[in-house]
Each structure stands twice: as structure tokens, then as C-alpha cells.
């Protein structure tokens, strides 16, 4: 959630009073790093909500190849360094 459009300031929903415990933040390597077709994403938020998404994910999606997951993990680490 570091994207800006024009000169507008981004406001993270999870930082609004009372929203952290009910907000999920979802990201995609395809969008962040322009890696079209990689199908690697992430989600973070309250443990119970993330667990519920994990249950749905287990039955509704395919796994991205391990090398692509490793590549995105490295890119995210470099981004936060």
C-alpha cells in the first residue's frame, strides 16, 4: 500500500481508529513489481481474519511455483531494507 496516484496522499484503512482489528491488507507481486503472470500475493491483518482467508485459499487457488515465491520474497526484503 505504497502507491500514489498523482499528488494524492495514501491513507491506510488499518490505521483509522477502530479499523486495525477488522482490516485485511492484500498485496500482489504482479502489481508491485510488474511481474505479470507470477500469481504471488500476500495478506496481513488480524490473525483470525488471515486464518479464515487461508481456509478459503486452500480450496480455491493454485500454488505459485517455488522459484517465483522465492523471487518475490527477495524483492520484498530488498524493498523494506
PDB file of N, CA, C and O in Angstrom:
ATOM      1  N   UNK A   1       0.822  -1.192   0.000  1.00  0.00           N
ATOM      2  CA  UNK A   1       0.000   0.000   0.000  1.00  0.00           C
ATOM      3  C   UNK A   1       0.869   1.261   0.000  1.00  0.00           C
ATOM      4  O   UNK A   1       0.694   2.152   0.798  1.00  0.00           O
ATOM      5  N   UNK A   2       1.821   1.296  -0.922  1.00  0.00           N
ATOM      6  CA  UNK A   2       2.718   2.439  -1.054  1.00  0.00           C
ATOM      7  C   UNK A   2       2.481   3.192  -2.358  1.00  0.00           C
ATOM      8  O   UNK A   2       3.307   3.977  -2.767  1.00  0.00           O
ATOM      9  N   UNK A   3       1.373   2.941  -3.025  1.00  0.00           N
ATOM     10  CA  UNK A   3       1.129   3.540  -4.329  1.00  0.00           C
ATOM     11  C   UNK A   3       0.448   4.886  -4.188  1.00  0.00           C
ATOM     12  O   UNK A   3      -0.444   5.060  -3.370  1.00  0.00           O
ATOM     13  N   UNK A   4       0.872   5.809  -5.018  1.00  0.00           N
ATOM     14  CA  UNK A   4       0.257   7.125  -5.047  1.00  0.00           C
ATOM     15  C   UNK A   4      -0.203   7.419  -6.464  1.00  0.00           C
ATOM     16  O   UNK A   4       0.449   7.048  -7.433  1.00  0.00           O
ATOM     17  N   UNK A   5      -1.313   8.084  -6.589  1.00  0.00           N
ATOM     18  CA  UNK A   5      -1.837   8.476  -7.878  1.00  0.00           C
ATOM     19  C   UNK A   5      -1.857   9.997  -7.929  1.00  0.00           C
ATOM     20  O   UNK A   5      -2.597  10.629  -7.183  1.00  0.00           O
ATOM     21  N   UNK A   6      -0.999  10.530  -8.782  1.00  0.00           N
ATOM     22  CA  UNK A   6      -0.866  11.977  -8.823  1.00  0.00           C
ATOM     23  C   UNK A   6      -0.241  12.470  -7.533  1.00  0.00           C
ATOM     24  O   UNK A   6       0.690  11.862  -7.010  1.00  0.00           O
ATOM     25  N   UNK A   7      -0.747  13.539  -6.994  1.00  0.00           N
ATOM     26  CA  UNK A   7      -0.215  14.117  -5.756  1.00  0.00           C
ATOM     27  C   UNK A   7      -1.043  13.729  -4.527  1.00  0.00           C
ATOM     28  O   UNK A   7      -0.858  14.270  -3.447  1.00  0.00           O
ATOM     29  N   UNK A   8      -1.953  12.796  -4.690  1.00  0.00           N
ATOM     30  CA  UNK A   8      -2.810  12.387  -3.577  1.00  0.00           C
ATOM     31  C   UNK A   8      -2.023  11.594  -2.539  1.00  0.00           C
ATOM     32  O   UNK A   8      -1.140  10.829  -2.868  1.00  0.00           O
ATOM     33  N   UNK A   9      -2.382  11.765  -1.275  1.00  0.00           N
ATOM     34  CA  UNK A   9      -1.752  11.030  -0.189  1.00  0.00           C
ATOM     35  C   UNK A   9      -2.554   9.750   0.082  1.00  0.00           C
ATOM     36  O   UNK A   9      -3.774   9.766   0.076  1.00  0.00           O
ATOM     37  N   UNK A  10      -1.829   8.652   0.293  1.00  0.00           N
ATOM     38  CA  UNK A  10      -2.484   7.383   0.592  1.00  0.00           C
ATOM     39  C   UNK A  10      -2.762   7.280   2.092  1.00  0.00           C
ATOM     40  O   UNK A  10      -1.904   7.590   2.908  1.00  0.00           O
ATOM     41  N   UNK A  11      -3.949   6.838   2.434  1.00  0.00           N
ATOM     42  CA  UNK A  11      -4.327   6.631   3.835  1.00  0.00           C
ATOM     43  C   UNK A  11      -4.647   5.156   4.024  1.00  0.00           C
ATOM     44  O   UNK A  11      -5.590   4.650   3.418  1.00  0.00           O
ATOM     45  N   UNK A  12      -3.846   4.476   4.844  1.00  0.00           N
ATOM     46  CA  UNK A  12      -4.092   3.060   5.112  1.00  0.00           C
ATOM     47  C   UNK A  12      -5.323   2.897   5.993  1.00  0.00           C
ATOM     48  O   UNK A  12      -5.415   3.472   7.067  1.00  0.00           O
ATOM     49  N   UNK A  13      -6.269   2.098   5.536  1.00  0.00           N
ATOM     50  CA  UNK A  13      -7.500   1.867   6.278  1.00  0.00           C
ATOM     51  C   UNK A  13      -7.223   1.281   7.658  1.00  0.00           C
ATOM     52  O   UNK A  13      -7.896   1.599   8.633  1.00  0.00           O
ATOM     53  N   UNK A  14      -6.213   0.416   7.757  1.00  0.00           N
ATOM     54  CA  UNK A  14      -5.899  -0.230   9.035  1.00  0.00           C
ATOM     55  C   UNK A  14      -5.434   0.764  10.089  1.00  0.00           C
ATOM     56  O   UNK A  14      -5.434   0.450  11.278  1.00  0.00           O
ATOM     57  N   UNK A  15      -5.036   1.966   9.681  1.00  0.00           N
ATOM     58  CA  UNK A  15      -4.580   2.972  10.643  1.00  0.00           C
ATOM     59  C   UNK A  15      -5.690   3.895  11.138  1.00  0.00           C
ATOM     60  O   UNK A  15      -5.477   4.700  12.042  1.00  0.00           O
ATOM     61  N   UNK A  16      -6.878   3.762  10.577  1.00  0.00           N
ATOM     62  CA  UNK A  16      -8.023   4.545  11.034  1.00  0.00           C
ATOM     63  C   UNK A  16      -8.477   3.979  12.379  1.00  0.00           C
ATOM     64  O   UNK A  16      -8.520   2.755  12.559  1.00  0.00           O
ATOM     65  N   UNK A  17      -8.803   4.847  13.309  1.00  0.00           N
ATOM     66  CA  UNK A  17      -9.237   4.388  14.645  1.00  0.00           C
ATOM     67  C   UNK A  17     -10.318   3.319  14.541  1.00  0.00           C
ATOM     68  O   UNK A  17     -11.311   3.483  13.837  1.00  0.00           O
ATOM     69  N   UNK A  18     -10.084   2.198  15.230  1.00  0.00           N
ATOM     70  CA  UNK A  18     -11.055   1.115  15.287  1.00  0.00           C
ATOM     71  C   UNK A  18     -11.053   0.178  14.097  1.00  0.00           C
ATOM     72  O   UNK A  18     -11.847  -0.761  14.059  1.00  0.00           O
ATOM     73  N   UNK A  19     -10.186   0.398  13.126  1.00  0.00           N
ATOM     74  CA  UNK A  19     -10.210  -0.436  11.921  1.00  0.00           C
ATOM     75  C   UNK A  19      -9.145  -1.536  11.898  1.00  0.00           C
ATOM     76  O   UNK A  19      -9.294  -2.511  11.176  1.00  0.00           O
ATOM     77  N   UNK A  20      -8.078  -1.410  12.673  1.00  0.00           N
ATOM     78  CA  UNK A  20      -6.979  -2.385  12.616  1.00  0.00           C
ATOM     79  C   UNK A  20      -7.455  -3.803  12.890  1.00  0.00           C
ATOM     80  O   UNK A  20      -7.004  -4.745  12.233  1.00  0.00           O
ATOM     81  N   UNK A  21      -8.384  -3.970  13.811  1.00  0.00           N
ATOM     82  CA  UNK A  21      -8.834  -5.314  14.174  1.00  0.00           C
ATOM     83  C   UNK A  21      -9.805  -5.914  13.160  1.00  0.00           C
ATOM     84  O   UNK A  21     -10.209  -7.066  13.292  1.00  0.00           O
ATOM     85  N   UNK A  22     -10.170  -5.153  12.130  1.00  0.00           N
ATOM     86  CA  UNK A  22     -11.091  -5.696  11.123  1.00  0.00           C
ATOM     87  C   UNK A  22     -10.689  -5.359   9.685  1.00  0.00           C
ATOM     88  O   UNK A  22     -11.523  -5.336   8.790  1.00  0.00           O
ATOM     89  N   UNK A  23      -9.408  -5.117   9.501  1.00  0.00           N
ATOM     90  CA  UNK A  23      -8.923  -4.772   8.167  1.00  0.00           C
ATOM     91  C   UNK A  23      -7.865  -5.759   7.703  1.00  0.00           C
ATOM     92  O   UNK A  23      -6.944  -6.086   8.438  1.00  0.00           O
ATOM     93  N   UNK A  24      -8.010  -6.223   6.484  1.00  0.00           N
ATOM     94  CA  UNK A  24      -7.015  -7.072   5.838  1.00  0.00           C
ATOM     95  C   UNK A  24      -6.308  -6.237   4.771  1.00  0.00           C
ATOM     96  O   UNK A  24      -6.953  -5.510   4.027  1.00  0.00           O
ATOM     97  N   UNK A  25      -5.010  -6.360   4.690  1.00  0.00           N
ATOM     98  CA  UNK A  25      -4.235  -5.705   3.642  1.00  0.00           C
ATOM     99  C   UNK A  25      -3.741  -6.798   2.707  1.00  0.00           C
ATOM    100  O   UNK A  25      -3.130  -7.766   3.148  1.00  0.00           O
ATOM    101  N   UNK A  26      -4.017  -6.642   1.430  1.00  0.00           N
ATOM    102  CA  UNK A  26      -3.697  -7.655   0.435  1.00  0.00           C
ATOM    103  C   UNK A  26      -2.762  -7.050  -0.600  1.00  0.00           C
ATOM    104  O   UNK A  26      -2.951  -5.917  -1.039  1.00  0.00           O
ATOM    105  N   UNK A  27      -1.744  -7.808  -0.989  1.00  0.00           N
ATOM    106  CA  UNK A  27      -0.797  -7.322  -1.989  1.00  0.00           C
ATOM    107  C   UNK A  27      -0.531  -8.369  -3.054  1.00  0.00           C
ATOM    108  O   UNK A  27      -0.792  -9.559  -2.868  1.00  0.00           O
ATOM    109  N   UNK A  28       0.010  -7.916  -4.175  1.00  0.00           N
ATOM    110  CA  UNK A  28       0.294  -8.798  -5.300  1.00  0.00           C
ATOM    111  C   UNK A  28       1.599  -8.401  -5.965  1.00  0.00           C
ATOM    112  O   UNK A  28       1.794  -7.232  -6.309  1.00  0.00           O
ATOM    113  N   UNK A  29       2.476  -9.374  -6.167  1.00  0.00           N
ATOM    114  CA  UNK A  29       3.748  -9.104  -6.842  1.00  0.00           C
ATOM    115  C   UNK A  29       3.509  -8.641  -8.272  1.00  0.00           C
ATOM    116  O   UNK A  29       4.268  -7.840  -8.809  1.00  0.00           O
ATOM    117  N   UNK A  30       2.450  -9.145  -8.894  1.00  0.00           N
ATOM    118  CA  UNK A  30       2.141  -8.727 -10.258  1.00  0.00           C
ATOM    119  C   UNK A  30       1.982  -7.219 -10.350  1.00  0.00           C
ATOM    120  O   UNK A  30       2.404  -6.602 -11.327  1.00  0.00           O
ATOM    121  N   UNK A  31       1.397  -6.621  -9.339  1.00  0.00           N
ATOM    122  CA  UNK A  31       1.182  -5.170  -9.343  1.00  0.00           C
ATOM    123  C   UNK A  31       2.391  -4.408  -8.807  1.00  0.00           C
ATOM    124  O   UNK A  31       2.825  -3.431  -9.396  1.00  0.00           O
ATOM    125  N   UNK A  32       2.941  -4.847  -7.686  1.00  0.00           N
ATOM    126  CA  UNK A  32       4.031  -4.114  -7.039  1.00  0.00           C
ATOM    127  C   UNK A  32       5.300  -4.103  -7.881  1.00  0.00           C
ATOM    128  O   UNK A  32       5.964  -3.086  -8.024  1.00  0.00           O
ATOM    129  N   UNK A  33       5.639  -5.260  -8.453  1.00  0.00           N
ATOM    130  CA  UNK A  33       6.906  -5.394  -9.166  1.00  0.00           C
ATOM    131  C   UNK A  33       6.733  -5.586 -10.673  1.00  0.00           C
ATOM    132  O   UNK A  33       7.671  -5.947 -11.365  1.00  0.00           O
ATOM    133  N   UNK A  34       5.531  -5.380 -11.184  1.00  0.00           N
ATOM    134  CA  UNK A  34       5.231  -5.566 -12.619  1.00  0.00           C
ATOM    135  C   UNK A  34       5.638  -6.955 -13.100  1.00  0.00           C
ATOM    136  O   UNK A  34       6.288  -7.118 -14.135  1.00  0.00           O
ATOM    137  N   UNK A  35       5.272  -7.966 -12.335  1.00  0.00           N
ATOM    138  CA  UNK A  35       5.614  -9.354 -12.651  1.00  0.00           C
ATOM    139  C   UNK A  35       4.368 -10.085 -13.166  1.00  0.00           C
ATOM    140  O   UNK A  35       3.868 -11.021 -12.544  1.00  0.00           O
ATOM    141  N   UNK A  36       3.891  -9.652 -14.297  1.00  0.00           N
ATOM    142  CA  UNK A  36       2.682 -10.216 -14.868  1.00  0.00           C
ATOM    143  C   UNK A  36       2.779 -11.732 -14.972  1.00  0.00           C
ATOM    144  O   UNK A  36       3.760 -12.264 -15.465  1.00  0.00           O
ATOM    145  N   UNK A  37       1.750 -12.403 -14.473  1.00  0.00           N
ATOM    146  CA  UNK A  37       1.684 -13.846 -14.567  1.00  0.00           C
ATOM    147  C   UNK A  37       2.304 -14.603 -13.411  1.00  0.00           C
ATOM    148  O   UNK A  37       2.178 -15.824 -13.335  1.00  0.00           O
ATOM    149  N   UNK A  38       2.969 -13.932 -12.503  1.00  0.00           N
ATOM    150  CA  UNK A  38       3.628 -14.642 -11.395  1.00  0.00           C
ATOM    151  C   UNK A  38       2.635 -15.180 -10.382  1.00  0.00           C
ATOM    152  O   UNK A  38       2.877 -16.162  -9.729  1.00  0.00           O
ATOM    153  N   UNK A  39       1.525 -14.551 -10.193  1.00  0.00           N
ATOM    154  CA  UNK A  39       0.481 -15.034  -9.286  1.00  0.00           C
ATOM    155  C   UNK A  39       0.988 -15.300  -7.870  1.00  0.00           C
ATOM    156  O   UNK A  39       0.679 -16.318  -7.266  1.00  0.00           O
ATOM    157  N   UNK A  40       1.783 -14.378  -7.351  1.00  0.00           N
ATOM    158  CA  UNK A  40       2.261 -14.480  -5.980  1.00  0.00           C
ATOM    159  C   UNK A  40       1.698 -13.287  -5.220  1.00  0.00           C
ATOM    160  O   UNK A  40       1.841 -12.146  -5.651  1.00  0.00           O
ATOM    161  N   UNK A  41       1.044 -13.555  -4.108  1.00  0.00           N
ATOM    162  CA  UNK A  41       0.453 -12.477  -3.331  1.00  0.00           C
ATOM    163  C   UNK A  41       0.633 -12.705  -1.846  1.00  0.00           C
ATOM    164  O   UNK A  41       1.218 -13.702  -1.418  1.00  0.00           O
ATOM    165  N   UNK A  42       0.135 -11.767  -1.056  1.00  0.00           N
ATOM    166  CA  UNK A  42       0.243 -11.865   0.396  1.00  0.00           C
ATOM    167  C   UNK A  42      -0.929 -11.143   1.025  1.00  0.00           C
ATOM    168  O   UNK A  42      -1.627 -10.359   0.393  1.00  0.00           O
ATOM    169  N   UNK A  43      -1.130 -11.453   2.286  1.00  0.00           N
ATOM    170  CA  UNK A  43      -2.200 -10.824   3.046  1.00  0.00           C
ATOM    171  C   UNK A  43      -1.736 -10.701   4.485  1.00  0.00           C
ATOM    172  O   UNK A  43      -1.046 -11.581   5.007  1.00  0.00           O
ATOM    173  N   UNK A  44      -2.058  -9.579   5.120  1.00  0.00           N
ATOM    174  CA  UNK A  44      -1.790  -9.476   6.553  1.00  0.00           C
ATOM    175  C   UNK A  44      -2.899  -8.695   7.232  1.00  0.00           C
ATOM    176  O   UNK A  44      -3.621  -7.930   6.616  1.00  0.00           O
ATOM    177  N   UNK A  45      -3.049  -8.973   8.510  1.00  0.00           N
ATOM    178  CA  UNK A  45      -4.109  -8.379   9.301  1.00  0.00           C
ATOM    179  C   UNK A  45      -4.295  -9.186  10.567  1.00  0.00           C
ATOM    180  O   UNK A  45      -3.405  -9.943  10.965  1.00  0.00           O
ATOM    181  N   UNK A  46      -5.458  -9.062  11.197  1.00  0.00           N
ATOM    182  CA  UNK A  46      -5.719  -9.807  12.429  1.00  0.00           C
ATOM    183  C   UNK A  46      -5.627 -11.318  12.180  1.00  0.00           C
ATOM    184  O   UNK A  46      -6.072 -11.822  11.141  1.00  0.00           O
ATOM    185  N   UNK A  47      -5.046 -12.010  13.136  1.00  0.00           N
ATOM    186  CA  UNK A  47      -4.777 -13.442  12.998  1.00  0.00           C
ATOM    187  C   UNK A  47      -6.029 -14.241  12.615  1.00  0.00           C
ATOM    188  O   UNK A  47      -5.974 -15.116  11.757  1.00  0.00           O
ATOM    189  N   UNK A  48      -7.157 -13.959  13.230  1.00  0.00           N
ATOM    190  CA  UNK A  48      -8.373 -14.729  12.949  1.00  0.00           C
ATOM    191  C   UNK A  48      -8.866 -14.504  11.523  1.00  0.00           C
ATOM    192  O   UNK A  48      -9.317 -15.443  10.856  1.00  0.00           O
ATOM    193  N   UNK A  49      -8.765 -13.279  11.018  1.00  0.00           N
ATOM    194  CA  UNK A  49      -9.197 -12.998   9.651  1.00  0.00           C
ATOM    195  C   UNK A  49      -8.249 -13.625   8.633  1.00  0.00           C
ATOM    196  O   UNK A  49      -8.691 -14.186   7.618  1.00  0.00           O
ATOM    197  N   UNK A  50      -6.961 -13.545   8.892  1.00  0.00           N
ATOM    198  CA  UNK A  50      -5.982 -14.156   7.989  1.00  0.00           C
ATOM    199  C   UNK A  50      -6.185 -15.672   7.957  1.00  0.00           C
ATOM    200  O   UNK A  50      -6.124 -16.296   6.889  1.00  0.00           O
ATOM    201  N   UNK A  51      -6.464 -16.279   9.102  1.00  0.00           N
ATOM    202  CA  UNK A  51      -6.715 -17.724   9.146  1.00  0.00           C
ATOM    203  C   UNK A  51      -7.944 -18.097   8.320  1.00  0.00           C
ATOM    204  O   UNK A  51      -7.931 -19.099   7.601  1.00  0.00           O
ATOM    205  N   UNK A  52      -8.985 -17.292   8.391  1.00  0.00           N
ATOM    206  CA  UNK A  52     -10.192 -17.557   7.604  1.00  0.00           C
ATOM    207  C   UNK A  52      -9.898 -17.461   6.108  1.00  0.00           C
ATOM    208  O   UNK A  52     -10.349 -18.301   5.321  1.00  0.00           O
ATOM    209  N   UNK A  53      -9.129 -16.477   5.708  1.00  0.00           N
ATOM    210  CA  UNK A  53      -8.747 -16.350   4.304  1.00  0.00           C
ATOM    211  C   UNK A  53      -7.902 -17.553   3.892  1.00  0.00           C
ATOM    212  O   UNK A  53      -8.055 -18.081   2.787  1.00  0.00           O
ATOM    213  N   UNK A  54      -7.029 -18.003   4.778  1.00  0.00           N
ATOM    214  CA  UNK A  54      -6.205 -19.178   4.484  1.00  0.00           C
ATOM    215  C   UNK A  54      -7.041 -20.416   4.216  1.00  0.00           C
ATOM    216  O   UNK A  54      -6.728 -21.215   3.333  1.00  0.00           O
ATOM    217  N   UNK A  55      -8.115 -20.575   4.955  1.00  0.00           N
ATOM    218  CA  UNK A  55      -9.005 -21.719   4.753  1.00  0.00           C
ATOM    219  C   UNK A  55      -9.654 -21.659   3.376  1.00  0.00           C
ATOM    220  O   UNK A  55      -9.676 -22.647   2.637  1.00  0.00           O
ATOM    221  N   UNK A  56     -10.157 -20.489   3.016  1.00  0.00           N
ATOM    222  CA  UNK A  56     -10.770 -20.320   1.692  1.00  0.00           C
ATOM    223  C   UNK A  56      -9.720 -20.531   0.604  1.00  0.00           C
ATOM    224  O   UNK A  56      -9.962 -21.221  -0.392  1.00  0.00           O
ATOM    225  N   UNK A  57      -8.559 -19.966   0.795  1.00  0.00           N
ATOM    226  CA  UNK A  57      -7.476 -20.058  -0.191  1.00  0.00           C
ATOM    227  C   UNK A  57      -7.091 -21.509  -0.466  1.00  0.00           C
ATOM    228  O   UNK A  57      -6.820 -21.894  -1.608  1.00  0.00           O
ATOM    229  N   UNK A  58      -7.080 -22.321   0.567  1.00  0.00           N
ATOM    230  CA  UNK A  58      -6.680 -23.723   0.419  1.00  0.00           C
ATOM    231  C   UNK A  58      -7.581 -24.482  -0.552  1.00  0.00           C
ATOM    232  O   UNK A  58      -7.145 -25.437  -1.195  1.00  0.00           O
ATOM    233  N   UNK A  59      -8.821 -24.045  -0.687  1.00  0.00           N
ATOM    234  CA  UNK A  59      -9.778 -24.749  -1.539  1.00  0.00           C
ATOM    235  C   UNK A  59     -10.078 -24.026  -2.848  1.00  0.00           C
ATOM    236  O   UNK A  59     -10.806 -24.551  -3.684  1.00  0.00           O
ATOM    237  N   UNK A  60      -9.537 -22.838  -3.038  1.00  0.00           N
ATOM    238  CA  UNK A  60      -9.926 -22.040  -4.200  1.00  0.00           C
ATOM    239  C   UNK A  60      -8.788 -21.504  -5.052  1.00  0.00           C
ATOM    240  O   UNK A  60      -9.011 -20.626  -5.876  1.00  0.00           O
ATOM    241  N   UNK A  61      -7.588 -21.963  -4.855  1.00  0.00           N
ATOM    242  CA  UNK A  61      -6.499 -21.392  -5.644  1.00  0.00           C
ATOM    243  C   UNK A  61      -5.420 -22.422  -5.928  1.00  0.00           C
ATOM    244  O   UNK A  61      -5.411 -23.516  -5.374  1.00  0.00           O
ATOM    245  N   UNK A  62      -4.521 -22.032  -6.795  1.00  0.00           N
ATOM    246  CA  UNK A  62      -3.377 -22.871  -7.148  1.00  0.00           C
ATOM    247  C   UNK A  62      -2.144 -22.286  -6.502  1.00  0.00           C
ATOM    248  O   UNK A  62      -2.097 -21.117  -6.146  1.00  0.00           O
ATOM    249  N   UNK A  63      -1.114 -23.080  -6.383  1.00  0.00           N
ATOM    250  CA  UNK A  63       0.130 -22.630  -5.761  1.00  0.00           C
ATOM    251  C   UNK A  63       1.064 -22.057  -6.815  1.00  0.00           C
ATOM    252  O   UNK A  63       1.251 -22.638  -7.882  1.00  0.00           O
ATOM    253  N   UNK A  64       1.655 -20.923  -6.508  1.00  0.00           N
ATOM    254  CA  UNK A  64       2.671 -20.350  -7.394  1.00  0.00           C
ATOM    255  C   UNK A  64       3.935 -21.192  -7.280  1.00  0.00           C
ATOM    256  O   UNK A  64       4.255 -21.711  -6.209  1.00  0.00           O
ATOM    257  N   UNK A  65       4.677 -21.350  -8.375  1.00  0.00           N
ATOM    258  CA  UNK A  65       5.917 -22.130  -8.328  1.00  0.00           C
ATOM    259  C   UNK A  65       6.897 -21.573  -7.292  1.00  0.00           C
ATOM    260  O   UNK A  65       7.006 -20.356  -7.120  1.00  0.00           O
ATOM    261  N   UNK A  66       7.596 -22.468  -6.611  1.00  0.00           N
ATOM    262  CA  UNK A  66       8.525 -22.091  -5.546  1.00  0.00           C
ATOM    263  C   UNK A  66       9.546 -21.040  -5.976  1.00  0.00           C
ATOM    264  O   UNK A  66       9.778 -20.082  -5.236  1.00  0.00           O
ATOM    265  N   UNK A  67      10.171 -21.142  -7.157  1.00  0.00           N
ATOM    266  CA  UNK A  67      11.151 -20.102  -7.539  1.00  0.00           C
ATOM    267  C   UNK A  67      10.530 -18.703  -7.604  1.00  0.00           C
ATOM    268  O   UNK A  67      11.183 -17.717  -7.271  1.00  0.00           O
ATOM    269  N   UNK A  68       9.263 -18.636  -8.030  1.00  0.00           N
ATOM    270  CA  UNK A  68       8.602 -17.327  -8.083  1.00  0.00           C
ATOM    271  C   UNK A  68       8.339 -16.802  -6.671  1.00  0.00           C
ATOM    272  O   UNK A  68       8.492 -15.608  -6.399  1.00  0.00           O
ATOM    273  N   UNK A  69       7.939 -17.679  -5.750  1.00  0.00           N
ATOM    274  CA  UNK A  69       7.725 -17.271  -4.368  1.00  0.00           C
ATOM    275  C   UNK A  69       9.030 -16.762  -3.758  1.00  0.00           C
ATOM    276  O   UNK A  69       9.048 -15.740  -3.066  1.00  0.00           O
ATOM    277  N   UNK A  70      10.135 -17.473  -4.014  1.00  0.00           N
ATOM    278  CA  UNK A  70      11.446 -17.051  -3.502  1.00  0.00           C
ATOM    279  C   UNK A  70      11.849 -15.703  -4.079  1.00  0.00           C
ATOM    280  O   UNK A  70      12.382 -14.846  -3.375  1.00  0.00           O
ATOM    281  N   UNK A  71      11.594 -15.501  -5.367  1.00  0.00           N
ATOM    282  CA  UNK A  71      11.940 -14.233  -6.013  1.00  0.00           C
ATOM    283  C   UNK A  71      11.166 -13.068  -5.421  1.00  0.00           C
ATOM    284  O   UNK A  71      11.741 -12.005  -5.161  1.00  0.00           O
ATOM    285  N   UNK A  72       9.884 -13.251  -5.179  1.00  0.00           N
ATOM    286  CA  UNK A  72       9.069 -12.190  -4.588  1.00  0.00           C
ATOM    287  C   UNK A  72       9.500 -11.924  -3.154  1.00  0.00           C
ATOM    288  O   UNK A  72       9.597 -10.763  -2.725  1.00  0.00           O
ATOM    289  N   UNK A  73       9.822 -12.962  -2.395  1.00  0.00           N
ATOM    290  CA  UNK A  73      10.293 -12.777  -1.018  1.00  0.00           C
ATOM    291  C   UNK A  73      11.570 -11.927  -1.008  1.00  0.00           C
ATOM    292  O   UNK A  73      11.712 -11.012  -0.191  1.00  0.00           O
ATOM    293  N   UNK A  74      12.485 -12.207  -1.917  1.00  0.00           N
ATOM    294  CA  UNK A  74      13.722 -11.425  -2.005  1.00  0.00           C
ATOM    295  C   UNK A  74      13.429  -9.969  -2.365  1.00  0.00           C
ATOM    296  O   UNK A  74      14.012  -9.046  -1.804  1.00  0.00           O
ATOM    297  N   UNK A  75      12.524  -9.758  -3.310  1.00  0.00           N
ATOM    298  CA  UNK A  75      12.173  -8.396  -3.716  1.00  0.00           C
ATOM    299  C   UNK A  75      11.541  -7.617  -2.565  1.00  0.00           C
ATOM    300  O   UNK A  75      11.863  -6.440  -2.346  1.00  0.00           O
ATOM    301  N   UNK A  76      10.668  -8.267  -1.804  1.00  0.00           N
ATOM    302  CA  UNK A  76      10.046  -7.594  -0.653  1.00  0.00           C
ATOM    303  C   UNK A  76      11.072  -7.259   0.413  1.00  0.00           C
ATOM    304  O   UNK A  76      11.008  -6.186   1.019  1.00  0.00           O
ATOM    305  N   UNK A  77      12.026  -8.151   0.643  1.00  0.00           N
ATOM    306  CA  UNK A  77      13.087  -7.881   1.623  1.00  0.00           C
ATOM    307  C   UNK A  77      13.928  -6.699   1.186  1.00  0.00           C
ATOM    308  O   UNK A  77      14.257  -5.832   1.997  1.00  0.00           O
ATOM    309  N   UNK A  78      14.281  -6.639  -0.086  1.00  0.00           N
ATOM    310  CA  UNK A  78      15.072  -5.507  -0.600  1.00  0.00           C
ATOM    311  C   UNK A  78      14.294  -4.203  -0.502  1.00  0.00           C
ATOM    312  O   UNK A  78      14.855  -3.151  -0.205  1.00  0.00           O
ATOM    313  N   UNK A  79      12.994  -4.286  -0.750  1.00  0.00           N
ATOM    314  CA  UNK A  79      12.143  -3.099  -0.695  1.00  0.00           C
ATOM    315  C   UNK A  79      12.090  -2.507   0.719  1.00  0.00           C
ATOM    316  O   UNK A  79      12.027  -1.304   0.885  1.00  0.00           O
ATOM    317  N   UNK A  80      12.111  -3.370   1.729  1.00  0.00           N
ATOM    318  CA  UNK A  80      11.993  -2.900   3.107  1.00  0.00           C
ATOM    319  C   UNK A  80      13.345  -2.583   3.733  1.00  0.00           C
ATOM    320  O   UNK A  80      13.414  -2.081   4.852  1.00  0.00           O
ATOM    321  N   UNK A  81      14.428  -2.864   3.040  1.00  0.00           N
ATOM    322  CA  UNK A  81      15.769  -2.610   3.576  1.00  0.00           C
ATOM    323  C   UNK A  81      16.153  -1.138   3.471  1.00  0.00           C
ATOM    324  O   UNK A  81      15.632  -0.367   2.790  1.00  0.00           O
TER     325      UNK A  81
END
